[in-house]
């Protein structure tokens, strides 16, 4: 399991569109996930210890960001053939277990992960109301273990700033996680 860091934010890069199946039985597009003041696209999975360490915080932040007008969506792009825990059925189970307040979508062809330039789980892409990239950083200080309570909430603070000003912070700390499990072509 390779551990990777995300690249620095490429400010104002447009958010690629998508139409992906959700664990709720619907097909979701980028524009259906977008909030009035922006969109947070999260590449996550079920088996990654980095994601497992922050699931509750992702749910908390997504709920609070919705109040600020930021829509959230989670996309699972791993190839589940070697990681059965990332199967669509298990995605549904995890979404229910943690009461995901956002669509949890399957990127079976991995085309969406490639379009976004996602490299790891978790990988966060924060967009403003014009769907221009403003944040590509970490959730908080969590790694494979959940960070202690009271740590700075990097992602939430950045997306709150995006909701208020349309611009993300100049300084961003990369997210770290397990590499996306690419299909062998």
Short mmCIF file of N, CA and C in Angstrom, two decimals:
data_model
loop_
_atom_site.label_atom_id
_atom_site.label_comp_id
_atom_site.label_asym_id
_atom_site.label_seq_id
_atom_site.Cartn_x
_atom_site.Cartn_y
_atom_site.Cartn_z
N UNK A 1 0.86 -1.18 0.00
CA UNK A 1 0.00 0.00 0.00
C UNK A 1 0.90 1.23 0.00
N UNK A 2 0.95 1.92 -1.12
CA UNK A 2 1.80 3.10 -1.25
C UNK A 2 1.12 4.31 -0.63
N UNK A 3 1.90 5.10 0.09
CA UNK A 3 1.40 6.33 0.68
C UNK A 3 1.85 7.49 -0.19
N UNK A 4 0.91 8.34 -0.59
CA UNK A 4 1.21 9.46 -1.48
C UNK A 4 0.72 10.76 -0.90
N UNK A 5 1.30 11.87 -1.37
CA UNK A 5 0.81 13.21 -1.05
C UNK A 5 0.22 13.83 -2.30
N UNK A 6 -0.80 14.65 -2.11
CA UNK A 6 -1.42 15.33 -3.25
C UNK A 6 -0.52 16.46 -3.74
N UNK A 7 -0.63 16.80 -5.03
CA UNK A 7 0.11 17.96 -5.55
C UNK A 7 -0.47 19.26 -4.99
N UNK A 8 0.26 20.36 -5.21
CA UNK A 8 -0.24 21.66 -4.76
C UNK A 8 -1.47 22.06 -5.58
N UNK A 9 -2.24 22.97 -5.01
CA UNK A 9 -3.48 23.42 -5.65
C UNK A 9 -3.17 24.17 -6.95
N UNK A 10 -3.82 23.79 -8.02
CA UNK A 10 -3.72 24.48 -9.31
C UNK A 10 -4.92 25.43 -9.39
N UNK A 11 -4.78 26.60 -8.76
CA UNK A 11 -5.89 27.54 -8.61
C UNK A 11 -6.61 27.81 -9.93
N UNK A 12 -7.93 27.85 -9.83
CA UNK A 12 -8.86 28.20 -10.92
C UNK A 12 -9.02 27.14 -11.99
N UNK A 13 -8.43 25.96 -11.81
CA UNK A 13 -8.66 24.86 -12.73
C UNK A 13 -10.15 24.48 -12.65
N UNK A 14 -10.84 24.33 -13.79
CA UNK A 14 -12.27 24.01 -13.74
C UNK A 14 -12.54 22.58 -13.27
N UNK A 15 -13.67 22.39 -12.61
CA UNK A 15 -14.07 21.06 -12.13
C UNK A 15 -14.62 20.24 -13.30
N UNK A 16 -14.01 19.09 -13.60
CA UNK A 16 -14.55 18.24 -14.65
C UNK A 16 -15.96 17.75 -14.30
N UNK A 17 -16.78 17.61 -15.32
CA UNK A 17 -18.14 17.10 -15.12
C UNK A 17 -18.08 15.58 -14.96
N UNK A 18 -19.14 15.01 -14.43
CA UNK A 18 -19.24 13.56 -14.31
C UNK A 18 -20.71 13.18 -14.22
N UNK A 19 -21.00 11.93 -14.47
CA UNK A 19 -22.31 11.32 -14.24
C UNK A 19 -22.01 9.91 -13.75
N UNK A 20 -22.18 9.70 -12.44
CA UNK A 20 -21.78 8.44 -11.82
C UNK A 20 -22.90 7.86 -10.96
N UNK A 21 -22.96 6.53 -10.87
CA UNK A 21 -23.98 5.90 -10.03
C UNK A 21 -23.66 6.05 -8.55
N UNK A 22 -24.70 6.36 -7.77
CA UNK A 22 -24.55 6.49 -6.33
C UNK A 22 -25.09 5.27 -5.60
N UNK A 23 -24.67 5.12 -4.36
CA UNK A 23 -25.15 3.99 -3.55
C UNK A 23 -26.64 4.12 -3.24
N UNK A 24 -27.22 5.30 -3.51
CA UNK A 24 -28.64 5.52 -3.29
C UNK A 24 -29.49 5.12 -4.50
N UNK A 25 -28.86 4.58 -5.57
CA UNK A 25 -29.60 4.14 -6.74
C UNK A 25 -29.76 5.21 -7.81
N UNK A 26 -29.31 6.44 -7.54
CA UNK A 26 -29.40 7.54 -8.51
C UNK A 26 -28.09 7.71 -9.26
N UNK A 27 -28.17 8.35 -10.41
CA UNK A 27 -26.98 8.80 -11.11
C UNK A 27 -26.82 10.28 -10.80
N UNK A 28 -25.62 10.66 -10.39
CA UNK A 28 -25.35 12.03 -9.97
C UNK A 28 -24.38 12.71 -10.92
N UNK A 29 -24.62 13.99 -11.20
CA UNK A 29 -23.71 14.80 -11.99
C UNK A 29 -23.03 15.81 -11.07
N UNK A 30 -21.98 16.40 -11.60
CA UNK A 30 -21.27 17.45 -10.85
C UNK A 30 -22.22 18.56 -10.42
N UNK A 31 -23.05 19.02 -11.36
CA UNK A 31 -23.92 20.16 -11.07
C UNK A 31 -25.01 19.82 -10.06
N UNK A 32 -25.42 18.56 -9.98
CA UNK A 32 -26.40 18.15 -8.97
C UNK A 32 -25.78 18.13 -7.58
N UNK A 33 -24.47 17.96 -7.50
CA UNK A 33 -23.77 17.90 -6.21
C UNK A 33 -23.37 19.28 -5.72
N UNK A 34 -23.24 20.22 -6.61
CA UNK A 34 -22.75 21.57 -6.31
C UNK A 34 -23.71 22.31 -5.38
N UNK A 35 -23.16 23.08 -4.47
CA UNK A 35 -23.94 23.97 -3.64
C UNK A 35 -23.93 25.37 -4.23
N UNK A 36 -24.69 26.26 -3.64
CA UNK A 36 -24.79 27.64 -4.12
C UNK A 36 -23.43 28.35 -4.10
N UNK A 37 -22.58 27.98 -3.14
CA UNK A 37 -21.29 28.69 -3.00
C UNK A 37 -20.08 27.83 -3.32
N UNK A 38 -20.30 26.59 -3.76
CA UNK A 38 -19.15 25.78 -4.14
C UNK A 38 -19.40 24.30 -4.05
N UNK A 39 -18.33 23.56 -4.27
CA UNK A 39 -18.40 22.09 -4.31
C UNK A 39 -17.11 21.51 -3.75
N UNK A 40 -17.27 20.51 -2.90
CA UNK A 40 -16.14 19.74 -2.40
C UNK A 40 -16.25 18.34 -2.98
N UNK A 41 -15.25 17.95 -3.78
CA UNK A 41 -15.18 16.60 -4.35
C UNK A 41 -14.12 15.84 -3.56
N UNK A 42 -14.53 14.71 -2.99
CA UNK A 42 -13.63 13.90 -2.15
C UNK A 42 -13.45 12.53 -2.78
N UNK A 43 -12.22 12.14 -3.05
CA UNK A 43 -11.94 10.79 -3.50
C UNK A 43 -11.58 9.98 -2.26
N UNK A 44 -12.45 9.01 -1.94
CA UNK A 44 -12.27 8.18 -0.75
C UNK A 44 -12.50 6.72 -1.14
N UNK A 45 -12.33 5.84 -0.18
CA UNK A 45 -12.66 4.43 -0.37
C UNK A 45 -12.97 3.86 1.01
N UNK A 46 -13.23 2.58 1.06
CA UNK A 46 -13.59 1.95 2.33
C UNK A 46 -12.40 1.35 3.06
N UNK A 47 -11.41 0.81 2.33
CA UNK A 47 -10.36 0.02 2.98
C UNK A 47 -9.18 0.84 3.48
N UNK A 48 -8.99 2.05 3.02
CA UNK A 48 -7.81 2.84 3.32
C UNK A 48 -7.80 3.30 4.78
N UNK A 49 -6.72 3.02 5.53
CA UNK A 49 -6.67 3.45 6.93
C UNK A 49 -6.68 4.97 7.10
N UNK A 50 -6.18 5.71 6.10
CA UNK A 50 -6.21 7.17 6.17
C UNK A 50 -7.66 7.67 6.12
N UNK A 51 -8.47 7.05 5.27
CA UNK A 51 -9.89 7.42 5.18
C UNK A 51 -10.63 6.96 6.43
N UNK A 52 -10.37 5.74 6.85
CA UNK A 52 -11.03 5.21 8.04
C UNK A 52 -10.80 6.10 9.26
N UNK A 53 -9.63 6.72 9.33
CA UNK A 53 -9.29 7.57 10.47
C UNK A 53 -10.08 8.87 10.48
N UNK A 54 -10.66 9.27 9.33
CA UNK A 54 -11.31 10.59 9.26
C UNK A 54 -12.78 10.55 8.83
N UNK A 55 -13.36 9.38 8.68
CA UNK A 55 -14.75 9.32 8.18
C UNK A 55 -15.71 10.18 8.99
N UNK A 56 -15.64 10.09 10.32
CA UNK A 56 -16.56 10.86 11.14
C UNK A 56 -16.34 12.36 10.94
N UNK A 57 -15.10 12.77 10.78
CA UNK A 57 -14.79 14.19 10.57
C UNK A 57 -15.24 14.66 9.18
N UNK A 58 -15.15 13.79 8.20
CA UNK A 58 -15.65 14.13 6.87
C UNK A 58 -17.15 14.38 6.94
N UNK A 59 -17.86 13.50 7.63
CA UNK A 59 -19.32 13.65 7.78
C UNK A 59 -19.62 14.96 8.50
N UNK A 60 -18.94 15.22 9.60
CA UNK A 60 -19.15 16.47 10.36
C UNK A 60 -18.91 17.69 9.47
N UNK A 61 -17.77 17.71 8.77
CA UNK A 61 -17.44 18.87 7.94
C UNK A 61 -18.44 19.03 6.80
N UNK A 62 -18.85 17.94 6.17
CA UNK A 62 -19.83 18.03 5.08
C UNK A 62 -21.15 18.61 5.56
N UNK A 63 -21.58 18.21 6.75
CA UNK A 63 -22.83 18.75 7.30
C UNK A 63 -22.69 20.26 7.55
N UNK A 64 -21.56 20.67 8.10
CA UNK A 64 -21.37 22.09 8.39
C UNK A 64 -21.14 22.90 7.12
N UNK A 65 -20.49 22.31 6.12
CA UNK A 65 -20.27 23.01 4.85
C UNK A 65 -21.59 23.20 4.09
N UNK A 66 -22.50 22.25 4.21
CA UNK A 66 -23.81 22.39 3.55
C UNK A 66 -24.52 23.64 4.04
N UNK A 67 -24.40 23.94 5.32
CA UNK A 67 -25.03 25.15 5.88
C UNK A 67 -24.43 26.40 5.26
N UNK A 68 -23.15 26.33 4.86
CA UNK A 68 -22.47 27.47 4.25
C UNK A 68 -22.69 27.54 2.73
N UNK A 69 -23.44 26.58 2.17
CA UNK A 69 -23.71 26.58 0.73
C UNK A 69 -22.71 25.81 -0.10
N UNK A 70 -21.91 24.96 0.54
CA UNK A 70 -20.94 24.12 -0.17
C UNK A 70 -21.51 22.71 -0.28
N UNK A 71 -21.72 22.25 -1.50
CA UNK A 71 -22.16 20.88 -1.73
C UNK A 71 -20.97 19.94 -1.64
N UNK A 72 -21.22 18.70 -1.25
CA UNK A 72 -20.14 17.72 -1.12
C UNK A 72 -20.53 16.43 -1.84
N UNK A 73 -19.52 15.76 -2.36
CA UNK A 73 -19.70 14.45 -2.99
C UNK A 73 -18.45 13.62 -2.74
N UNK A 74 -18.63 12.32 -2.52
CA UNK A 74 -17.51 11.40 -2.37
C UNK A 74 -17.52 10.43 -3.53
N UNK A 75 -16.34 10.17 -4.09
CA UNK A 75 -16.20 9.29 -5.24
C UNK A 75 -15.20 8.20 -4.89
N UNK A 76 -15.56 6.96 -5.21
CA UNK A 76 -14.68 5.81 -4.98
C UNK A 76 -14.21 5.33 -6.35
N UNK A 77 -12.91 5.44 -6.59
CA UNK A 77 -12.34 5.10 -7.91
C UNK A 77 -11.44 3.88 -7.89
N UNK A 78 -11.24 3.25 -6.75
CA UNK A 78 -10.36 2.08 -6.68
C UNK A 78 -10.92 0.92 -7.49
N UNK A 79 -10.02 0.09 -7.97
CA UNK A 79 -10.40 -1.17 -8.60
C UNK A 79 -10.69 -2.17 -7.49
N UNK A 80 -11.97 -2.55 -7.30
CA UNK A 80 -12.29 -3.43 -6.17
C UNK A 80 -11.92 -4.89 -6.37
N UNK A 81 -11.40 -5.26 -7.55
CA UNK A 81 -11.08 -6.68 -7.76
C UNK A 81 -10.00 -7.16 -6.77
N UNK A 82 -9.04 -6.31 -6.44
CA UNK A 82 -8.03 -6.68 -5.45
C UNK A 82 -8.38 -6.20 -4.04
N UNK A 83 -9.40 -5.33 -3.94
CA UNK A 83 -9.81 -4.76 -2.66
C UNK A 83 -11.32 -4.90 -2.53
N UNK A 84 -11.82 -6.11 -2.22
CA UNK A 84 -13.27 -6.35 -2.16
C UNK A 84 -14.00 -5.45 -1.16
N UNK A 85 -13.26 -4.93 -0.17
CA UNK A 85 -13.89 -4.02 0.79
C UNK A 85 -14.40 -2.75 0.11
N UNK A 86 -13.87 -2.46 -1.09
CA UNK A 86 -14.29 -1.28 -1.84
C UNK A 86 -15.39 -1.58 -2.86
N UNK A 87 -16.02 -2.73 -2.77
CA UNK A 87 -17.10 -3.08 -3.70
C UNK A 87 -18.29 -2.13 -3.53
N UNK A 88 -19.14 -2.09 -4.54
CA UNK A 88 -20.31 -1.21 -4.50
C UNK A 88 -21.21 -1.55 -3.31
N UNK A 89 -21.40 -2.84 -3.03
CA UNK A 89 -22.22 -3.25 -1.88
C UNK A 89 -21.61 -2.73 -0.58
N UNK A 90 -20.29 -2.84 -0.46
CA UNK A 90 -19.64 -2.35 0.75
C UNK A 90 -19.64 -0.83 0.82
N UNK A 91 -19.60 -0.17 -0.34
CA UNK A 91 -19.77 1.29 -0.34
C UNK A 91 -21.12 1.66 0.26
N UNK A 92 -22.16 0.95 -0.18
CA UNK A 92 -23.52 1.20 0.33
C UNK A 92 -23.56 1.00 1.85
N UNK A 93 -22.94 -0.08 2.30
CA UNK A 93 -22.93 -0.40 3.74
C UNK A 93 -22.24 0.71 4.54
N UNK A 94 -21.08 1.16 4.08
CA UNK A 94 -20.31 2.20 4.78
C UNK A 94 -21.08 3.52 4.79
N UNK A 95 -21.69 3.86 3.66
CA UNK A 95 -22.47 5.11 3.58
C UNK A 95 -23.61 5.10 4.58
N UNK A 96 -24.26 3.94 4.75
CA UNK A 96 -25.35 3.83 5.73
C UNK A 96 -24.80 3.85 7.15
N UNK A 97 -23.73 3.09 7.39
CA UNK A 97 -23.15 3.00 8.73
C UNK A 97 -22.73 4.36 9.26
N UNK A 98 -22.15 5.19 8.39
CA UNK A 98 -21.65 6.50 8.82
C UNK A 98 -22.60 7.63 8.47
N UNK A 99 -23.78 7.29 7.96
CA UNK A 99 -24.82 8.28 7.61
C UNK A 99 -24.23 9.40 6.75
N UNK A 100 -23.62 9.02 5.63
CA UNK A 100 -23.05 10.02 4.73
C UNK A 100 -24.11 11.02 4.31
N UNK A 101 -23.88 12.32 4.54
CA UNK A 101 -24.86 13.34 4.15
C UNK A 101 -24.59 13.86 2.73
N UNK A 102 -23.89 13.09 1.94
CA UNK A 102 -23.52 13.45 0.57
C UNK A 102 -23.61 12.20 -0.29
N UNK A 103 -23.73 12.37 -1.61
CA UNK A 103 -23.73 11.20 -2.49
C UNK A 103 -22.37 10.49 -2.44
N UNK A 104 -22.41 9.17 -2.45
CA UNK A 104 -21.20 8.34 -2.51
C UNK A 104 -21.27 7.60 -3.83
N UNK A 105 -20.35 7.92 -4.74
CA UNK A 105 -20.44 7.49 -6.13
C UNK A 105 -19.31 6.54 -6.51
N UNK A 106 -19.62 5.66 -7.47
CA UNK A 106 -18.65 4.70 -7.99
C UNK A 106 -18.13 5.17 -9.34
N UNK A 107 -16.82 5.31 -9.43
CA UNK A 107 -16.12 5.67 -10.67
C UNK A 107 -15.48 4.39 -11.21
N UNK A 108 -16.31 3.51 -11.76
CA UNK A 108 -15.87 2.18 -12.15
C UNK A 108 -14.77 2.22 -13.23
N UNK A 109 -14.87 3.14 -14.17
CA UNK A 109 -13.88 3.21 -15.25
C UNK A 109 -12.63 3.98 -14.84
N UNK A 110 -12.69 4.66 -13.72
CA UNK A 110 -11.62 5.50 -13.18
C UNK A 110 -11.37 6.76 -14.03
N UNK A 111 -12.25 7.03 -14.98
CA UNK A 111 -12.10 8.19 -15.86
C UNK A 111 -12.24 9.50 -15.08
N UNK A 112 -13.11 9.52 -14.07
CA UNK A 112 -13.32 10.74 -13.29
C UNK A 112 -12.09 11.03 -12.43
N UNK A 113 -11.54 10.01 -11.79
CA UNK A 113 -10.32 10.20 -11.00
C UNK A 113 -9.19 10.73 -11.88
N UNK A 114 -9.09 10.20 -13.07
CA UNK A 114 -8.04 10.66 -14.00
C UNK A 114 -8.30 12.11 -14.43
N UNK A 115 -9.56 12.45 -14.69
CA UNK A 115 -9.90 13.82 -15.12
C UNK A 115 -9.57 14.84 -14.03
N UNK A 116 -9.79 14.46 -12.77
CA UNK A 116 -9.50 15.35 -11.65
C UNK A 116 -8.01 15.36 -11.28
N UNK A 117 -7.31 14.30 -11.67
CA UNK A 117 -5.91 14.18 -11.26
C UNK A 117 -5.77 13.65 -9.85
N UNK A 118 -6.77 12.89 -9.39
CA UNK A 118 -6.73 12.31 -8.04
C UNK A 118 -5.58 11.30 -7.96
N UNK A 119 -4.91 11.28 -6.82
CA UNK A 119 -3.77 10.38 -6.67
C UNK A 119 -3.90 9.46 -5.45
N UNK A 120 -4.69 9.86 -4.46
CA UNK A 120 -4.75 9.07 -3.24
C UNK A 120 -6.13 9.18 -2.59
N UNK A 121 -6.30 8.38 -1.53
CA UNK A 121 -7.50 8.47 -0.72
C UNK A 121 -7.06 8.75 0.72
N UNK A 122 -7.55 9.84 1.31
CA UNK A 122 -8.48 10.82 0.72
C UNK A 122 -7.74 11.86 -0.11
N UNK A 123 -8.42 12.36 -1.12
CA UNK A 123 -7.92 13.45 -1.97
C UNK A 123 -9.08 14.43 -2.09
N UNK A 124 -8.86 15.67 -1.65
CA UNK A 124 -9.93 16.68 -1.57
C UNK A 124 -9.72 17.77 -2.61
N UNK A 125 -10.79 18.10 -3.34
CA UNK A 125 -10.79 19.15 -4.34
C UNK A 125 -11.90 20.13 -3.99
N UNK A 126 -11.55 21.34 -3.58
CA UNK A 126 -12.53 22.34 -3.17
C UNK A 126 -12.69 23.42 -4.22
N UNK A 127 -13.93 23.59 -4.70
CA UNK A 127 -14.24 24.54 -5.77
C UNK A 127 -15.14 25.65 -5.28
N UNK A 128 -15.01 26.82 -5.91
CA UNK A 128 -15.89 27.94 -5.58
C UNK A 128 -17.19 27.84 -6.39
N UNK A 129 -18.03 28.86 -6.29
CA UNK A 129 -19.34 28.85 -6.96
C UNK A 129 -19.21 28.76 -8.47
N UNK A 130 -18.09 29.22 -9.02
CA UNK A 130 -17.86 29.15 -10.46
C UNK A 130 -17.18 27.83 -10.85
N UNK A 131 -17.09 26.92 -9.89
CA UNK A 131 -16.46 25.60 -10.08
C UNK A 131 -15.01 25.72 -10.54
N UNK A 132 -14.29 26.64 -9.88
CA UNK A 132 -12.85 26.82 -10.11
C UNK A 132 -12.12 26.37 -8.85
N UNK A 133 -11.09 25.56 -9.03
CA UNK A 133 -10.37 24.96 -7.91
C UNK A 133 -9.76 26.01 -6.99
N UNK A 134 -10.00 25.85 -5.69
CA UNK A 134 -9.48 26.76 -4.68
C UNK A 134 -8.79 26.03 -3.53
N UNK A 135 -8.97 24.72 -3.43
CA UNK A 135 -8.35 23.98 -2.33
C UNK A 135 -7.98 22.58 -2.77
N UNK A 136 -6.76 22.18 -2.46
CA UNK A 136 -6.28 20.81 -2.71
C UNK A 136 -5.36 20.46 -1.56
N UNK A 137 -5.95 20.26 -0.40
CA UNK A 137 -5.13 20.02 0.79
C UNK A 137 -5.73 18.95 1.68
N UNK A 138 -5.23 18.92 2.89
CA UNK A 138 -5.64 17.88 3.84
C UNK A 138 -6.90 18.27 4.60
N UNK A 139 -7.51 17.27 5.23
CA UNK A 139 -8.66 17.49 6.10
C UNK A 139 -8.19 18.16 7.39
N UNK A 140 -7.22 17.56 8.04
CA UNK A 140 -6.62 18.06 9.27
C UNK A 140 -5.31 17.31 9.49
N UNK A 141 -4.81 17.28 10.70
CA UNK A 141 -3.54 16.62 10.97
C UNK A 141 -3.62 15.10 11.04
N UNK A 142 -4.79 14.52 10.83
CA UNK A 142 -4.93 13.06 10.87
C UNK A 142 -4.06 12.41 9.81
N UNK A 143 -3.53 11.28 10.15
CA UNK A 143 -2.82 10.43 9.18
C UNK A 143 -3.55 9.08 9.21
N UNK A 144 -2.83 8.02 9.57
CA UNK A 144 -3.50 6.72 9.70
C UNK A 144 -4.26 6.61 11.01
N UNK A 145 -4.02 7.57 11.92
CA UNK A 145 -4.76 7.63 13.17
C UNK A 145 -5.49 8.97 13.19
N UNK A 146 -6.63 8.99 13.82
CA UNK A 146 -7.37 10.23 13.94
C UNK A 146 -6.59 11.22 14.79
N UNK A 147 -6.50 12.45 14.32
CA UNK A 147 -5.81 13.49 15.08
C UNK A 147 -6.60 13.78 16.36
N UNK A 148 -5.92 14.29 17.38
CA UNK A 148 -6.63 14.61 18.61
C UNK A 148 -7.68 15.70 18.40
N UNK A 149 -8.66 15.73 19.28
CA UNK A 149 -9.69 16.77 19.19
C UNK A 149 -9.05 18.14 19.34
N UNK A 150 -9.64 19.11 18.68
CA UNK A 150 -9.16 20.47 18.81
C UNK A 150 -8.09 20.87 17.80
N UNK A 151 -7.68 19.95 16.89
CA UNK A 151 -6.68 20.34 15.89
C UNK A 151 -7.33 21.27 14.86
N UNK A 152 -6.49 22.03 14.18
CA UNK A 152 -6.98 22.94 13.16
C UNK A 152 -7.65 22.15 12.04
N UNK A 153 -8.82 22.61 11.64
CA UNK A 153 -9.61 21.94 10.60
C UNK A 153 -9.27 22.60 9.26
N UNK A 154 -8.18 22.15 8.63
CA UNK A 154 -7.69 22.77 7.40
C UNK A 154 -8.77 22.84 6.32
N UNK A 155 -9.36 21.70 6.01
CA UNK A 155 -10.35 21.64 4.93
C UNK A 155 -11.55 22.52 5.24
N UNK A 156 -12.10 22.40 6.43
CA UNK A 156 -13.27 23.20 6.78
C UNK A 156 -12.97 24.69 6.71
N UNK A 157 -11.85 25.11 7.29
CA UNK A 157 -11.49 26.52 7.26
C UNK A 157 -11.30 27.04 5.85
N UNK A 158 -10.65 26.23 5.01
CA UNK A 158 -10.43 26.64 3.62
C UNK A 158 -11.75 26.77 2.87
N UNK A 159 -12.64 25.80 3.05
CA UNK A 159 -13.92 25.84 2.32
C UNK A 159 -14.85 26.91 2.88
N UNK A 160 -14.73 27.22 4.17
CA UNK A 160 -15.48 28.34 4.74
C UNK A 160 -15.01 29.64 4.08
N UNK A 161 -13.71 29.79 3.90
CA UNK A 161 -13.16 30.96 3.22
C UNK A 161 -13.64 31.01 1.77
N UNK A 162 -13.67 29.87 1.09
CA UNK A 162 -14.16 29.82 -0.29
C UNK A 162 -15.63 30.25 -0.34
N UNK A 163 -16.44 29.78 0.60
CA UNK A 163 -17.86 30.15 0.64
C UNK A 163 -18.03 31.65 0.84
N UNK A 164 -17.16 32.24 1.66
CA UNK A 164 -17.29 33.67 1.99
C UNK A 164 -16.66 34.59 0.95
N UNK A 165 -15.55 34.16 0.33
CA UNK A 165 -14.80 35.06 -0.55
C UNK A 165 -14.65 34.57 -1.98
N UNK A 166 -14.90 33.28 -2.21
CA UNK A 166 -14.69 32.71 -3.54
C UNK A 166 -13.25 32.30 -3.80
N UNK A 167 -12.36 32.53 -2.83
CA UNK A 167 -10.94 32.20 -2.98
C UNK A 167 -10.48 31.31 -1.83
N UNK A 168 -9.59 30.38 -2.13
CA UNK A 168 -9.02 29.52 -1.11
C UNK A 168 -7.76 30.11 -0.53
N UNK A 169 -7.26 29.55 0.57
CA UNK A 169 -6.05 30.06 1.19
C UNK A 169 -4.82 29.84 0.32
N UNK A 170 -3.88 30.77 0.40
CA UNK A 170 -2.65 30.68 -0.40
C UNK A 170 -1.77 29.52 0.08
N UNK A 171 -1.77 29.27 1.38
CA UNK A 171 -0.95 28.19 1.93
C UNK A 171 -1.84 26.99 2.23
N UNK A 172 -1.48 25.85 1.66
CA UNK A 172 -2.25 24.62 1.84
C UNK A 172 -1.30 23.46 2.09
N UNK A 173 -1.66 22.61 3.05
CA UNK A 173 -0.84 21.44 3.36
C UNK A 173 -1.44 20.25 2.62
N UNK A 174 -0.63 19.51 1.85
CA UNK A 174 -1.16 18.41 1.04
C UNK A 174 -1.84 17.33 1.89
N UNK A 175 -2.83 16.70 1.27
CA UNK A 175 -3.44 15.52 1.88
C UNK A 175 -2.48 14.36 1.68
N UNK A 176 -2.59 13.37 2.56
CA UNK A 176 -1.76 12.17 2.44
C UNK A 176 -2.69 10.97 2.55
N UNK A 177 -2.41 9.94 1.76
CA UNK A 177 -3.24 8.75 1.84
C UNK A 177 -2.70 7.61 1.01
N UNK A 178 -3.51 6.57 0.90
CA UNK A 178 -3.15 5.41 0.10
C UNK A 178 -3.32 5.75 -1.38
N UNK A 179 -2.46 5.21 -2.21
CA UNK A 179 -2.58 5.46 -3.64
C UNK A 179 -3.90 4.90 -4.16
N UNK A 180 -4.44 5.54 -5.19
CA UNK A 180 -5.62 4.99 -5.84
C UNK A 180 -5.20 3.68 -6.49
N UNK A 181 -6.04 2.67 -6.38
CA UNK A 181 -5.75 1.34 -6.92
C UNK A 181 -6.23 1.30 -8.36
N UNK A 182 -5.31 1.60 -9.29
CA UNK A 182 -5.64 1.69 -10.71
C UNK A 182 -5.82 0.32 -11.32
N UNK A 183 -6.73 0.25 -12.26
CA UNK A 183 -6.95 -0.99 -13.02
C UNK A 183 -5.75 -1.25 -13.91
N UNK A 184 -5.46 -2.51 -14.11
CA UNK A 184 -4.41 -2.86 -15.06
C UNK A 184 -5.04 -2.92 -16.45
N UNK A 185 -4.52 -2.10 -17.35
CA UNK A 185 -5.09 -2.06 -18.72
C UNK A 185 -4.48 -3.11 -19.61
#
